[in-house]
Structures are given as structure tokens and as C-alpha cells.
XYZ file of C-alpha atoms in Angstrom:
580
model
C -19.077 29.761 -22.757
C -15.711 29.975 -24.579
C -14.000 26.928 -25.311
C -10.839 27.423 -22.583
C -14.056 26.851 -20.137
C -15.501 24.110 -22.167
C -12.129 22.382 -22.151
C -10.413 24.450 -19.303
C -6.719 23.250 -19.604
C -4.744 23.495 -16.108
C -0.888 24.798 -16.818
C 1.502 22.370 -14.938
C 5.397 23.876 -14.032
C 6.484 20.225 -14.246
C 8.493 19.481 -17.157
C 7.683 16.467 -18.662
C 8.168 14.602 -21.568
C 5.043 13.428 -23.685
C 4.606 11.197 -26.649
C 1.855 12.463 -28.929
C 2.083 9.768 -31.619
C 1.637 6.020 -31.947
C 4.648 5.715 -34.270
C 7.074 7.444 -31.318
C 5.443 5.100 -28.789
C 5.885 1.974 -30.283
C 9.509 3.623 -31.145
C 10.225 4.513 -27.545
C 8.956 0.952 -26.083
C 11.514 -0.937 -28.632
C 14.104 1.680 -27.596
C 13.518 0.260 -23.943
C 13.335 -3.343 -24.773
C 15.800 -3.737 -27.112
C 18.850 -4.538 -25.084
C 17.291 -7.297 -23.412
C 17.015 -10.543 -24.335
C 13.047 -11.376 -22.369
C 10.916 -8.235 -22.119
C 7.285 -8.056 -21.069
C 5.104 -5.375 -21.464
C 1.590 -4.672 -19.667
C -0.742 -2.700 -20.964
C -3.150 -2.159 -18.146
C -6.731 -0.932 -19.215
C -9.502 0.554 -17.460
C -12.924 -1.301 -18.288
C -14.164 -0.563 -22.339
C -10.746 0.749 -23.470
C -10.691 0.078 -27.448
C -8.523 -2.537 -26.926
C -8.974 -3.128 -31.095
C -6.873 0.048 -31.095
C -4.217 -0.940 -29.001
C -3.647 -3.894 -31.007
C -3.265 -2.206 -34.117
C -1.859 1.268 -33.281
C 0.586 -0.836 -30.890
C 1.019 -4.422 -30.039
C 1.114 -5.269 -33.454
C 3.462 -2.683 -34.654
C 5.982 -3.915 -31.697
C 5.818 -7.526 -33.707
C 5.835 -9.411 -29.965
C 6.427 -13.020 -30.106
C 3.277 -13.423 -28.106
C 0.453 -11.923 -27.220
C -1.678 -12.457 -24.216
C -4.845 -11.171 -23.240
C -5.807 -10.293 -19.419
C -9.087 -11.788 -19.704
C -7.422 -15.233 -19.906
C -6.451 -14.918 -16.275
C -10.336 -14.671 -15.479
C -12.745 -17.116 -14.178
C -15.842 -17.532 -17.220
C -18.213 -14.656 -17.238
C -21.062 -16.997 -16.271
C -19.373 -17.448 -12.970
C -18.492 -13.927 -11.930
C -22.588 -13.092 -12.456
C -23.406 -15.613 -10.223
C -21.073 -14.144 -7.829
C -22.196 -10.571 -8.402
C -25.986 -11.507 -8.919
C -26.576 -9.811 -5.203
C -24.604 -6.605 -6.119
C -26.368 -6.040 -9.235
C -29.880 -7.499 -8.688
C -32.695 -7.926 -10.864
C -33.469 -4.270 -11.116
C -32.661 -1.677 -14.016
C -31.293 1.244 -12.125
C -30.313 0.286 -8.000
C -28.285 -2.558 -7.282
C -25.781 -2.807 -4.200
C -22.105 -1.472 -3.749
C -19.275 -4.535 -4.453
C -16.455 -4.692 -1.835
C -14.891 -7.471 -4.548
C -11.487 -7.260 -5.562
C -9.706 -8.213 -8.977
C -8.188 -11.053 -7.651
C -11.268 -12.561 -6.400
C -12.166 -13.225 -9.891
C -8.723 -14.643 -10.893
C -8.764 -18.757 -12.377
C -5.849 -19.899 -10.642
C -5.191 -23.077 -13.184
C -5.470 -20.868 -15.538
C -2.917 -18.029 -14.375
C -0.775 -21.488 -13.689
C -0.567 -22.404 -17.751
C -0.325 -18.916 -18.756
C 2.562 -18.423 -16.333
C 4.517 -21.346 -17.829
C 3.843 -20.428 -21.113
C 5.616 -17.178 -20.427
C 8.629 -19.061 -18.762
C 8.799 -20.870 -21.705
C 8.928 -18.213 -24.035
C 11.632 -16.336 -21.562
C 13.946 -19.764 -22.461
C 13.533 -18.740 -26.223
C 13.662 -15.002 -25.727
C 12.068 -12.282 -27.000
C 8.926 -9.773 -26.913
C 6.027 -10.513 -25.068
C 2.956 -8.285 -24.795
C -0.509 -8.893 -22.486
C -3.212 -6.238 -22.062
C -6.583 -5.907 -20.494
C -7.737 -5.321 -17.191
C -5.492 -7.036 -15.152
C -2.727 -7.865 -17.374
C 0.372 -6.467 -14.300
C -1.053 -9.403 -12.342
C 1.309 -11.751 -13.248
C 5.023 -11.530 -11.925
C 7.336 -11.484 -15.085
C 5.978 -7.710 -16.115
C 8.768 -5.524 -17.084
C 7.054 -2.154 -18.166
C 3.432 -1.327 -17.126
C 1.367 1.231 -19.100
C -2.134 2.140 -17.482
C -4.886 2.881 -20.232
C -7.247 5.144 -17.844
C -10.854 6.391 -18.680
C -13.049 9.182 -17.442
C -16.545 7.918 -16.148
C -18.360 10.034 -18.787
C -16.235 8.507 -20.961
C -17.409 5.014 -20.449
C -21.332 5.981 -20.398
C -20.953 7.317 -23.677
C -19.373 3.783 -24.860
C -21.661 1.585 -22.962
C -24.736 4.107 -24.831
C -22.891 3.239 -27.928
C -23.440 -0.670 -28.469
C -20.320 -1.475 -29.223
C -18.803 -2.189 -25.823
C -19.467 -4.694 -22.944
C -19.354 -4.568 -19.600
C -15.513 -6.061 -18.015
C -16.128 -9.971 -18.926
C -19.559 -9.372 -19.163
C -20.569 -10.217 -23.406
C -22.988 -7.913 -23.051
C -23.134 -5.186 -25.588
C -25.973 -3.518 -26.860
C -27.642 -4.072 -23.638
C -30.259 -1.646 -21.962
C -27.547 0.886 -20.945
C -28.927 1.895 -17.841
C -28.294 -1.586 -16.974
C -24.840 -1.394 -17.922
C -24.088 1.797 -16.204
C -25.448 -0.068 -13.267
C -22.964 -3.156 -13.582
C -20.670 0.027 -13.690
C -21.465 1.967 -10.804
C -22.201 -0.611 -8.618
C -19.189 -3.555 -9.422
C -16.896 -2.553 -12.280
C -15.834 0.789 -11.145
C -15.414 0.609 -7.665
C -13.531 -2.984 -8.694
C -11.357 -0.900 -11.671
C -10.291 1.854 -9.485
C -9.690 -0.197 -6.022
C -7.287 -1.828 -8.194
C -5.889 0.960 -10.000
C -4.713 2.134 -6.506
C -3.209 -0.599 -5.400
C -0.851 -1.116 -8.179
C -0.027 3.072 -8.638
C 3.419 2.235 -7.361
C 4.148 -0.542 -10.444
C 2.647 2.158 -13.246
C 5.832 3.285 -15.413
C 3.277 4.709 -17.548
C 0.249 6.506 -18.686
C -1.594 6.334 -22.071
C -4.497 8.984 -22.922
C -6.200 7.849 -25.713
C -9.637 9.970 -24.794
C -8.968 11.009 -28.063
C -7.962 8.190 -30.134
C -6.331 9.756 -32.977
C -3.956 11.715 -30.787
C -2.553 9.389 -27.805
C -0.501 10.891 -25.307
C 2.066 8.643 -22.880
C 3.969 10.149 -19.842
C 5.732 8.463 -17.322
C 3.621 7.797 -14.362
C 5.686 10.269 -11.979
C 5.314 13.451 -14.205
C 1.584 12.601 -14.451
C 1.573 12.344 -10.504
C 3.880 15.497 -9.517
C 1.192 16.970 -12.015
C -1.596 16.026 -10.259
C -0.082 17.558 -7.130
C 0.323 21.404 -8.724
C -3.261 20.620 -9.519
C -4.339 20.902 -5.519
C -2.193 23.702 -4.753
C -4.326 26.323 -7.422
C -7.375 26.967 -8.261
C -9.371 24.526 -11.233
C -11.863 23.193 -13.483
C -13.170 20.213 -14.779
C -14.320 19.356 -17.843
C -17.697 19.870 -18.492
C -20.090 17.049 -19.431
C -22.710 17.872 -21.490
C -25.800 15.097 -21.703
C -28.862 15.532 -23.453
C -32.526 14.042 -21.724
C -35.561 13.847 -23.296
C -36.652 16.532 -20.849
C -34.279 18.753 -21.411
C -33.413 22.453 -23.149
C -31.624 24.862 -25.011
C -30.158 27.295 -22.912
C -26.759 25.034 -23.016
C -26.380 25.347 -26.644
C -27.178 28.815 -26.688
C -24.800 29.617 -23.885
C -21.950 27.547 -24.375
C -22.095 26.806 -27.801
C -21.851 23.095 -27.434
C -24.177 19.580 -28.437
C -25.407 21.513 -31.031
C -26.174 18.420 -33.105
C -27.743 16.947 -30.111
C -32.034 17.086 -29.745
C -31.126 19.192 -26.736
C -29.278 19.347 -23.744
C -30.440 18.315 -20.542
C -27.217 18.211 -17.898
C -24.019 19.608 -17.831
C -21.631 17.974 -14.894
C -19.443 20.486 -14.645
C -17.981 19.924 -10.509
C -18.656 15.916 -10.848
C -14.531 14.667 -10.265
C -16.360 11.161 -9.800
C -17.187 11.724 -13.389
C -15.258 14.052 -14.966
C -11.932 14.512 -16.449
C -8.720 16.978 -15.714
C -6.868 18.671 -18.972
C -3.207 18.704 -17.556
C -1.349 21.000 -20.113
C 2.492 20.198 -19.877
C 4.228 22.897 -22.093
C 1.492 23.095 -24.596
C 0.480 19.641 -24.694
C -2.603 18.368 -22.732
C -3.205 14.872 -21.523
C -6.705 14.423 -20.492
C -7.273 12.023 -17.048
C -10.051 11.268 -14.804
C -10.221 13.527 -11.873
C -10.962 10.825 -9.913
C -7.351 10.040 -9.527
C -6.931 13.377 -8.029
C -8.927 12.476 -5.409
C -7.355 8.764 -4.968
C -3.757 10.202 -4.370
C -4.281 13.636 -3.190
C -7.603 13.705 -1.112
C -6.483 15.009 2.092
C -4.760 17.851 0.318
C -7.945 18.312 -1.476
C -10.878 18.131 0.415
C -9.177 19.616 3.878
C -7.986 17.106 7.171
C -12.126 17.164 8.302
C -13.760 16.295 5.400
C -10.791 13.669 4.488
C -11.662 12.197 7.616
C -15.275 12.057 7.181
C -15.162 11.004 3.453
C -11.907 9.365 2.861
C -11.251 9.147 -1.423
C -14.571 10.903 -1.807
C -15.607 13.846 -3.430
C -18.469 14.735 -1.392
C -19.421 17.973 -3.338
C -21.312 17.945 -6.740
C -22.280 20.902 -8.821
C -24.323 20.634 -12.274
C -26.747 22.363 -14.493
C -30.286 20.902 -15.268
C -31.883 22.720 -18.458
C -35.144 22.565 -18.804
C -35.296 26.069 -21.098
C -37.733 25.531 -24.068
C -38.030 21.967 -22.707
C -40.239 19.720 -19.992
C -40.685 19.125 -16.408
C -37.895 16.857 -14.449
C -39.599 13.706 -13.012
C -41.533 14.084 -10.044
C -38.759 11.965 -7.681
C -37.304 11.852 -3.983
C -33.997 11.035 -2.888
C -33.381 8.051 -0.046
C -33.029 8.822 3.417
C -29.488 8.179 4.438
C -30.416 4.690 6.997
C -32.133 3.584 3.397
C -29.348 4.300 1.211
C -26.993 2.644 3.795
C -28.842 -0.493 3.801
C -30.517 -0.736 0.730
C -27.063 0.369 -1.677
C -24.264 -0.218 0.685
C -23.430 3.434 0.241
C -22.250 5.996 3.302
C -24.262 8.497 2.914
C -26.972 9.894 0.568
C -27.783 13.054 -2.285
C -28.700 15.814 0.034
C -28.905 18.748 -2.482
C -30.731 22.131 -3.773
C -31.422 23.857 -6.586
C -30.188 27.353 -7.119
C -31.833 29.002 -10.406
C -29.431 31.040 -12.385
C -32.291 31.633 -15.108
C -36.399 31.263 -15.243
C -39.457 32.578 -17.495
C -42.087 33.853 -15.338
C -43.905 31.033 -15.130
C -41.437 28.670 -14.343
C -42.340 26.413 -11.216
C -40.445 24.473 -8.343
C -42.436 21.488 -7.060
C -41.616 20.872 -3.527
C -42.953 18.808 -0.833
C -46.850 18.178 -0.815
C -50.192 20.607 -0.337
C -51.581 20.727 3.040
C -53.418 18.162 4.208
C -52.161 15.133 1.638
C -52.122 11.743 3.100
C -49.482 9.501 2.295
C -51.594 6.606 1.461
C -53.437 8.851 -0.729
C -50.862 9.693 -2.652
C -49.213 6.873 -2.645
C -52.464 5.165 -4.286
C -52.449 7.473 -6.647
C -49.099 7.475 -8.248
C -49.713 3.740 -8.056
C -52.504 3.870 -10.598
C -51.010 6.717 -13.060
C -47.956 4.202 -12.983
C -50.672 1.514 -14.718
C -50.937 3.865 -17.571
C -54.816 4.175 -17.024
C -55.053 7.515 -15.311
C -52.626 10.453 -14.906
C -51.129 11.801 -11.758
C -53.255 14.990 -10.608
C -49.968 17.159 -9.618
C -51.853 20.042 -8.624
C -53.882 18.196 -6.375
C -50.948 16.652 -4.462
C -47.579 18.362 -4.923
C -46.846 22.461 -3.874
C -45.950 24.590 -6.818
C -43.429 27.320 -5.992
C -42.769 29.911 -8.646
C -39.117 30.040 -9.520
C -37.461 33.405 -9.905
C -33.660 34.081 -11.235
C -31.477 33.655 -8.066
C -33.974 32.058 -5.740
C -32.492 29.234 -3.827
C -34.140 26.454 -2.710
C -33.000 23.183 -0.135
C -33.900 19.878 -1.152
C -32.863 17.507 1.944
C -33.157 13.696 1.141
C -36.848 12.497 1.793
C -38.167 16.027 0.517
C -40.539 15.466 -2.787
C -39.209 18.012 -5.835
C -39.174 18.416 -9.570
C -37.534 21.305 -11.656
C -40.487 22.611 -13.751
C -39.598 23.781 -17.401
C -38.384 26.434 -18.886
C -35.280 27.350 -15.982
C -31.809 26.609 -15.513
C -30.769 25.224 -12.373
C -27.482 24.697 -10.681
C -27.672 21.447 -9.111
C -25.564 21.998 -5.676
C -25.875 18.027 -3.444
C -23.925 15.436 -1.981
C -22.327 13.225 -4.644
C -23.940 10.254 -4.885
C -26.123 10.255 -7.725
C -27.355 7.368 -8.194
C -30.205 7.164 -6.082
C -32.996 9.089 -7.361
C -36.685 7.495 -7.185
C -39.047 8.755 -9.934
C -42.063 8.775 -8.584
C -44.011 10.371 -11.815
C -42.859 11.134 -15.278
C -45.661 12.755 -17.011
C -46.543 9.259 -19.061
C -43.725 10.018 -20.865
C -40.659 7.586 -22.840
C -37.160 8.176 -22.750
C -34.666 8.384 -26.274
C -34.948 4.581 -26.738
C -38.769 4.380 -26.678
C -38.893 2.768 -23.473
C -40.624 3.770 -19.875
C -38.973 6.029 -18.065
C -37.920 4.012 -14.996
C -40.309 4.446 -11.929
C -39.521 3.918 -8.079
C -42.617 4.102 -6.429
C -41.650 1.255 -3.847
C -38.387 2.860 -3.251
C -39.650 6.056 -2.606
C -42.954 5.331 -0.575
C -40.288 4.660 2.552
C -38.064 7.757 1.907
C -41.766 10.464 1.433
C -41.794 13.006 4.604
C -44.933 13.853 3.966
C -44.798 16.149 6.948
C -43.253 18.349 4.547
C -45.875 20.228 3.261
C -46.511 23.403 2.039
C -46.188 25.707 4.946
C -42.793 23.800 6.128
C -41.268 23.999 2.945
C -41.741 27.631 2.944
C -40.452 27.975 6.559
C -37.603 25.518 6.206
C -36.307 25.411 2.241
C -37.536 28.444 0.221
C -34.995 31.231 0.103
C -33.139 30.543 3.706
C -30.792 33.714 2.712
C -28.981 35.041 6.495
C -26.795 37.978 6.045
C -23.252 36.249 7.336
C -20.948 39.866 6.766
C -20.771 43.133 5.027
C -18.600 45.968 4.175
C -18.367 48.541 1.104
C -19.399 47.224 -2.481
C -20.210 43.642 -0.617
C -22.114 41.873 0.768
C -22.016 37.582 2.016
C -25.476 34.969 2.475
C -25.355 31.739 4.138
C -28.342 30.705 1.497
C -28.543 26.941 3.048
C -28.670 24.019 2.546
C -30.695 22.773 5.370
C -29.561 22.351 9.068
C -29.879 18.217 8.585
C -27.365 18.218 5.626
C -23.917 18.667 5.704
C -22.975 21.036 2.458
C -22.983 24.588 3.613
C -23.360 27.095 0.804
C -22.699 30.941 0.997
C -23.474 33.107 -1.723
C -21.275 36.546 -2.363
C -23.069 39.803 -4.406
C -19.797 42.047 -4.591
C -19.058 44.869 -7.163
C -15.204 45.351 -5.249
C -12.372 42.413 -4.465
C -13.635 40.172 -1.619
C -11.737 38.276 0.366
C -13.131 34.167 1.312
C -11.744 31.855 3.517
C -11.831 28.533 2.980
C -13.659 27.260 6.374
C -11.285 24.112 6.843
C -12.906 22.365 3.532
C -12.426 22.453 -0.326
C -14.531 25.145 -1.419
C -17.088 24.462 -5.013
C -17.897 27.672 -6.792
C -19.967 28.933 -9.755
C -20.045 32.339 -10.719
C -23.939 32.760 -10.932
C -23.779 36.881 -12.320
C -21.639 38.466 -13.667
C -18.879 37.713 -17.125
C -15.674 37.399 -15.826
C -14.336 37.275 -12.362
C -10.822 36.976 -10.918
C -9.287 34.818 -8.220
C -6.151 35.771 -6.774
C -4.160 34.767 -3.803
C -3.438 38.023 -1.252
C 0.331 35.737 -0.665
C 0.767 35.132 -4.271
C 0.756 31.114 -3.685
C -0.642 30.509 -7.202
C -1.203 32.628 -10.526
C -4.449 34.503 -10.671
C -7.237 32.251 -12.435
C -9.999 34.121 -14.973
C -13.410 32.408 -14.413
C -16.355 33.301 -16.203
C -20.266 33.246 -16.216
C -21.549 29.771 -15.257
C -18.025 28.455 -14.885
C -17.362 25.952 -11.539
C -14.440 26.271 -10.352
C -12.902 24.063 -7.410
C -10.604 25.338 -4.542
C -8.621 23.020 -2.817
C -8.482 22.811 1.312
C -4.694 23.472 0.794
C -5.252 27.281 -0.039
C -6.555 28.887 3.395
C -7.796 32.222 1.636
C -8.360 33.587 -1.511
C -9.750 36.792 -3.327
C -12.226 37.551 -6.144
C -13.147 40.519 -8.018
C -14.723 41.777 -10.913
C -12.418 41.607 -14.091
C -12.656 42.331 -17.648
C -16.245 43.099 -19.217
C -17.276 42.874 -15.139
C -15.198 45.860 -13.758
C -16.776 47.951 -11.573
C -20.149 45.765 -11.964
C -22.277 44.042 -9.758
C -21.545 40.129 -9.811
C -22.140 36.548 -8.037
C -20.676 33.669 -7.096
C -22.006 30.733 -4.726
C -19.839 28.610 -2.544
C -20.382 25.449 -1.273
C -18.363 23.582 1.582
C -18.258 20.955 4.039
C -20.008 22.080 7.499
């Protein structure tokens, strides 16, 4: 992979101006304050912002005559656990979706003295400054800047030690505990709020790179976001290693090469990743998230909107086992589980399309004839002791992988990737809720168990899906859709009960898609380099290459693609996956 796909910039025709230093924006915020006599500025962050770095590369260099921080507004952090205890639980990995709001939290005596503290400094006059989550909250802000943060982002700082959870004091936690006080409370908290106060957001501050900030006004950064759903796009990849994980990443895309290995790479994830919005040459990097908070019924299409609201409900990513080990043995919940358990709407429906294998390379899938559930039950139960191993062959169904076999994975159906393939990971978006079931007696990085979810996933086993329905129902359900010279288009799943429908094109001419009333999510699975055009010309032709995803939005009806570059007059693939 080259790096314009690693880092795939998206070229905006608004002109805007950004600031690419500190020194200019501390310049450009006294150039704004200094004919006024009381100024406040808010520096609004999104949870684990380096907040050191704010106060050195900025606050401090403005010399305010005071300096609050958002946190202050806050009831203790004691109190808000006791509050959240239900949402997060006592478990590592599940806990259950918060409905909370920022200002649930807020200590009203205390927003009382800091609000008379800052009428008594406007009777003096001068510079005030407060940052932090929340910091906009209180009623005397004059200029707002909103620090924002990619998902993958924050993992990577919660991983690192250094950070805490939002008022939590808890860094150097068990991070898979802190990416569950994320998933389940601080983000859905952080971004609820960051769309209730878009309107008051004069501007934006990228500092995913914190030696080369970029700030644009809030209005440029949104007019930007809304070329972004009128074209074709990428994300940015995320690449993750996993202690079962491979090297066909590295090799391939040339990246983590310092890492042990690679074992993910969310590469159609906006929930996660990030958007590279180039403005003239220079990029500011956002969560794509927001895309789908002030755009989504652009995006997604009038049906899906309706059925999904500010949801993504597509996800595509790689899982690399090449050179490396199974996947845990796992299931995914049932969607009347997921609803009640998690307080989420619906559940990770997905499949597993395999863009490389060895020969022996396996797909486990569903059980052997004739397994009983208690059976099997009772025995993952004891190779979860750590006295006896799981007999896999005695239980689970083996399914040789080939290159370009496709297999459906609805939720409740038992699966593993084997090692030694790549798979493109093509489900529903919440991915959370995976119960490990088995994981080869095997620890994780930190030297720790592998989390197992035997009692989680004992509800959500159809055991009825055994060999023979598997092969009937989710191996290779490839229907010839339409045809014509030099191509040829599959409806390759997934299964009837889930509600991504995925079509895969073989084509060695230009072939014309439409976009069935839905964003469209593709990869191109064969092939180097393909070209997507529009027949009306609404947006400049977009170069994708091998293993790139690439989103469509519902706004663009129909589009081409054809072979280009080192892929004229060849044979080459792409999948597509919609909403049904």
C-alpha cells in the first residue's frame, strides 16, 4: 500500500484559512482579544487531550490573568462512579450504554463560585482562559476552540499509561477497562455534547500530531465536511497489532514495522477512524465520526438514516492471521441480547471474505453434527479452568479457506479465522460485543488471560447450526445478479436474517453500480488500481488501489469503475456492501 492510501488525503474546493503553528495561534487569539477590555477563551477538549500541551504551547504563552480548568465545574470523581457503576459494571470488557449528559455531572455550588470569580475578574479586566471538557459551559465565553480526537486515537493513549479516563484518576489501568469506561460512558457522553454545542464552536484545533497543530474556523471545517459526502473517500487506516496476529500487513502496506506484528487494520470504521481534509496543501486530520453527526442523511441515504439515525452501520477491516495464530473461538450476541444486556440497537452481524490463504488455512464455523449444547458447553467450561484443553476438532466444523471464498457469519453463529489468511471483516458496526468462548490457553501482550465469555455466549450458541446448515446457508452463497461483456455481478450474502447486503463485481471493462438507496462500502479485493468515475461528472475521478476501502456516499445515485493503470485491460475485483 502506498502512503496516499495509508494516509489518503481528501482535496476540499473550500478555501480556508489554517494556522499550522503554535506561535501564529497564540498570535491570532491576541489579535482577536486585544481590543477588548474582558475576553474569555474556551478551549473545549475531547476526553485525554494533552491538556499539558495546551498549557504550554498556548495558555501560557497568551499570559491570561486566570486560568480555569473545566474539571472544576465537576462533581468529585468518586461520585460520578457511583452514578455510572450500572453502566460500567464489574466486568472487564461489557458494560451498558450511558444515556447521561455533561450536565448531569455538573456541581452547581461550584459552577456558582467559579462564575463569580469570573465576574470579578471582568470588573478588573483582562484575559481569562478555561479548558477541559466542558469549559463553554459557563455563560461569559467569548471564543470557543474544540480540541477533537479520533477514537483510535484515544485507545492508543489509554494503552499508553499516561492518561485517565474523563475525571476518572485512573491511569495505568487494565486498558480494556478503560476502553470500556470509553465506549460505554465517555464517548457517547463527549460526542452527545460535542453536538449540542456545534453551533457555539468558532474553532477547531488538530493536534493529532502534536508538533504540527492546525486551527480553522469551525465553518470551513464544516462546508469541508460537506464536499466530503458529495465524492467518493477513505479513511484512515488503523493498524493494531494482537498477539494472534500476522505479517501480511507489513509486507503489503509497509506499515507497524516496529510492531511484533499486525493483527487488524480498520480501514471503513468512521466510529473509529479519522478523515485527512487537505485545504490547499494543508491537511487537518478529524474524526469521521463528525461526518456522520452533521451529515448522516446525506451519507448513509433517507432509509438507512431512518433506520440508524448518526450511525454508521457498515464496518469493513482486515484480520491477519498470515505467519500468525488462530482468532479466538467466539460468537456474537443475538440482537434481543445485545438490546437488553448493552443497551445497544442492534448487534455485529458480519462475514468474512478471504482476500488471501495458504492451503491449509481453515474457517471454523458452527458445530459438527450431532454436538449437544450442554456438551459443549461443559467442555469449554473445564478448558476455561486451565486443567484440560478444548478438543476443537471434536466440536467445531473446519472449513478450508480458499482466496475469494466468502463466508456469512450471522450473530449466534460459532466462528474463528484460522491462521495463516487475510480476511476482510465485512459486519454491522458494533464491535464491542464479541464472546470468546476459547483462546487456545493462550495470554495476551500484558501477560494476562485473554478475556473469556462463556456465560455470555452459552445464550447467544445456535447450535442448530451445524455442519450441513452452515454449508447450505453461509459457505459461498454467490447468485449471479447481471452480466454483460468483460463483466460479470454476485450477490455473495450476507445472510437473509441480516441486513448488510454485499455484491461482489469480477470485471476486466468499466462497470457501471448503482447505489441501491444506501451508502455503498467497497474494497477492491483483485486487482492494482481501479478507477471510479461519475458518468455526469458530479465529482473528480478517484484512483483506488489493491486492498483500499473506499466509501460512497447515498448522495451519488451511480457511479463507474474500471481497470486503470498497472490493471488495464486485466481481470479485477471489488466487493460492495449496502444497506438491504
Amino acid at each position: 500500500m502506498k502512503s496516499s492510501i495509508v494516509r489518503p488525503k481528501i482535496k476540499m474546493n473550500k478555501k480556508a484559512s489554517v494556522l499550522t503553528t503554535y506561535e501564529d495561534i497564540v498570535y491570532f487569539i491576541k489579535q482577536k482579544s486585544e481590543h477588548k477590555k474582558n475576553f474569555t477563551l474556551a478551549i473545549e477538549c475531547y476526553p485525554v487531550t494533552n491538556e499539558q500541551l495546551l498549557l504550554e504551547k498556548i495558555i501560557t504563552p497568551l499570559q491570561p490573568s486566570m486560568t480555569l480548568h473545566a474539571d472544576e465545574l465537576f462533581i468529585k470523581a468518586e461520585e460520578i462512579n457511583t452514578r455510572i457503576q450500572e453502566n460500567l459494571t464489574d466486568d472487564r470488557i461489557f458494560g451498558l450504554m450511558s444515556h447521561h449528559k455533561l450536565t448531569d455531572f455538573i456541581d452547581k455550588e461550584n459552577v456558582k463560585n467559579i462564575s463569580k470569580r469570573l465576574e470579578e475578574q471582568t470588573k478588573k479586566g483582562g484575559f481569562t482562559t478555561i479548558y477541559g471538557m466542558g469549559a463553554s459551559l459557563l455563560e461569559q465565553v467569548d471564543m470557543v476552540i474544540y480540541v477533537d480526537l479520533a477514537r483510535w486515537e484515544v485507545q492508543k493513549r489509554y494503552r499508553s499509561g499516561n492518561y485517565s479516563n474523563w475525571l476518572a484518576n485512573n491511569a495505568g489501568e487494565d486498558s480494556l477497562k478503560m476502553i470500556k469506561r470509553g465506549y460505554f460512558f465517555e464517548w457517547p457522553l463527549a460526542d452527545c455534547y460535542k453536538q449540542e454545542i456545534v453551533d457555539s464552536i468558532d474553532y477547531l484545533l488538530d493536534i493529532h500530531d502534536e508538533q504540527s497543530p492546525k486551527l480553522i474556523a469551525y465553518d470551513d471545517y464544516l462546508q469541508g465536511l460537506e464536499e466530503v459526502v458529495s465524492q467518493p473517500f477513505s479513511l484512515i487506516p488503523f493498524f493494531d497489532p494482537g498477539v494472534w496476529g500476522g505479517t501480511w500487513m507489513q509486507k503489503q502496506f509497509g506499515v507497524g514495522l516496529t510492531e511484533k506484528n499486525l493483527a487488524w487494520s480498520f480501514n471503513g470504521v468512521p466510529e473509529e477512524n479519522s478523515l485527512l481534509l487537505d485545504f490547499s496543501g494543508t491537511c487537518v486530520e478529524v474524526p469521521a465520526n463528525n461526518l456522520v453527526f452533521n451529515y448522516a442523511e446525506k451519507l448513509l441515504g433517507e432509509r438507512a438514516f431512518g433506520r440508524f439515525g448518526h450511525e454508521f452501520p457498515i464496518r469493513f477491516n482486515f484480520l491477519d492471521t498470515m505467519d500468525g495464530q488462530n482468532l479466538s473461538l467466539q460468537v456474537h450476541p443475538k440482537v434481543d441480547y445485545a438490546q437488553k444486556e448493552f443497551g445497544v440497537n442492534y448487534t455485529q452481524d458480519e462475514s468474512y471474505y478471504v482476500l488471501e490463504a495458504k492451503n491449509d488455512a481453515v474457517v471454523y464455523l458452527g458445530v459438527n453434527e450431532g454436538v449437544k449444547k450442554e456438551e459443549l458447553i461443559h467442555a469449554l467450561k473445564e478448558a476455561e479452568k486451565g486443567e484440560t484443553g478444548f478438543d476443537d476438532e471434536k466440536y467445531i466444523y473446519r472449513h478450508t479457506m480458499a482466496k475469494h471464498d466468502h463466508y456469512s457469519i450471522p450473530a449466534g453463529t460459532i466462528h474463528s479465522s484460522g491462521k495463516d489468511a487475510v480476511i476482510l471483516e465485512i459486519s454491522a458496526t458494533p464491535n464491542r460485543f464479541t464472546f470468546k468462548l476459547w483462546d487456545w490457553d493462550r495470554v495476551d501482550f500484558d501477560g494476562l488471560p485473554r478475556p473469556v465469555n462463556i456465560d455470555h455466549g452459552e445464550p447467544n450458541i445456535d447450535i442448530y447450526k451445524d455442519e450441513q446448515w452452515v454449508k447450505r446457508e453461509l459457505i459461498n452463497p454467490f447468485t449471479i445478479i447481471d452480466q454483460g461483456e468483460g463483466w460479470v455481478e454476485e450477490k455473495t450474502g450476507l445472510h437473509e436474517t441480516e441486513f448488510i447486503e454485499t455484491r461482489r463485481h469480477t470485471f476486466s471493462k468499466k462497470v457501471r453500480h448503482e447505489n441501491h438507496g444506501s451508502v455503498n462500502v467497497l474494497n477492491l479485493i483483485e486487482g492494482d488500481e481501479a478507477l471510479v468515475t461519475s458518468p455526469e461528472g458530479k465529482f473528480e475521478p478517484f484512483l483506488i488501489q489493491y486492498a483500499q476501502t473506499f466509501i460512497i456516499p447515498a448522495t451519488i445515485d451511480n457511479y463507474e469503475i474500471e481497470p486503470c493503470g498497472a490493471s488495464a485491460g486485466q481481470t479485477i475485483k471489488t466487493i460492495k456492501a449496502f444497506v438491504r
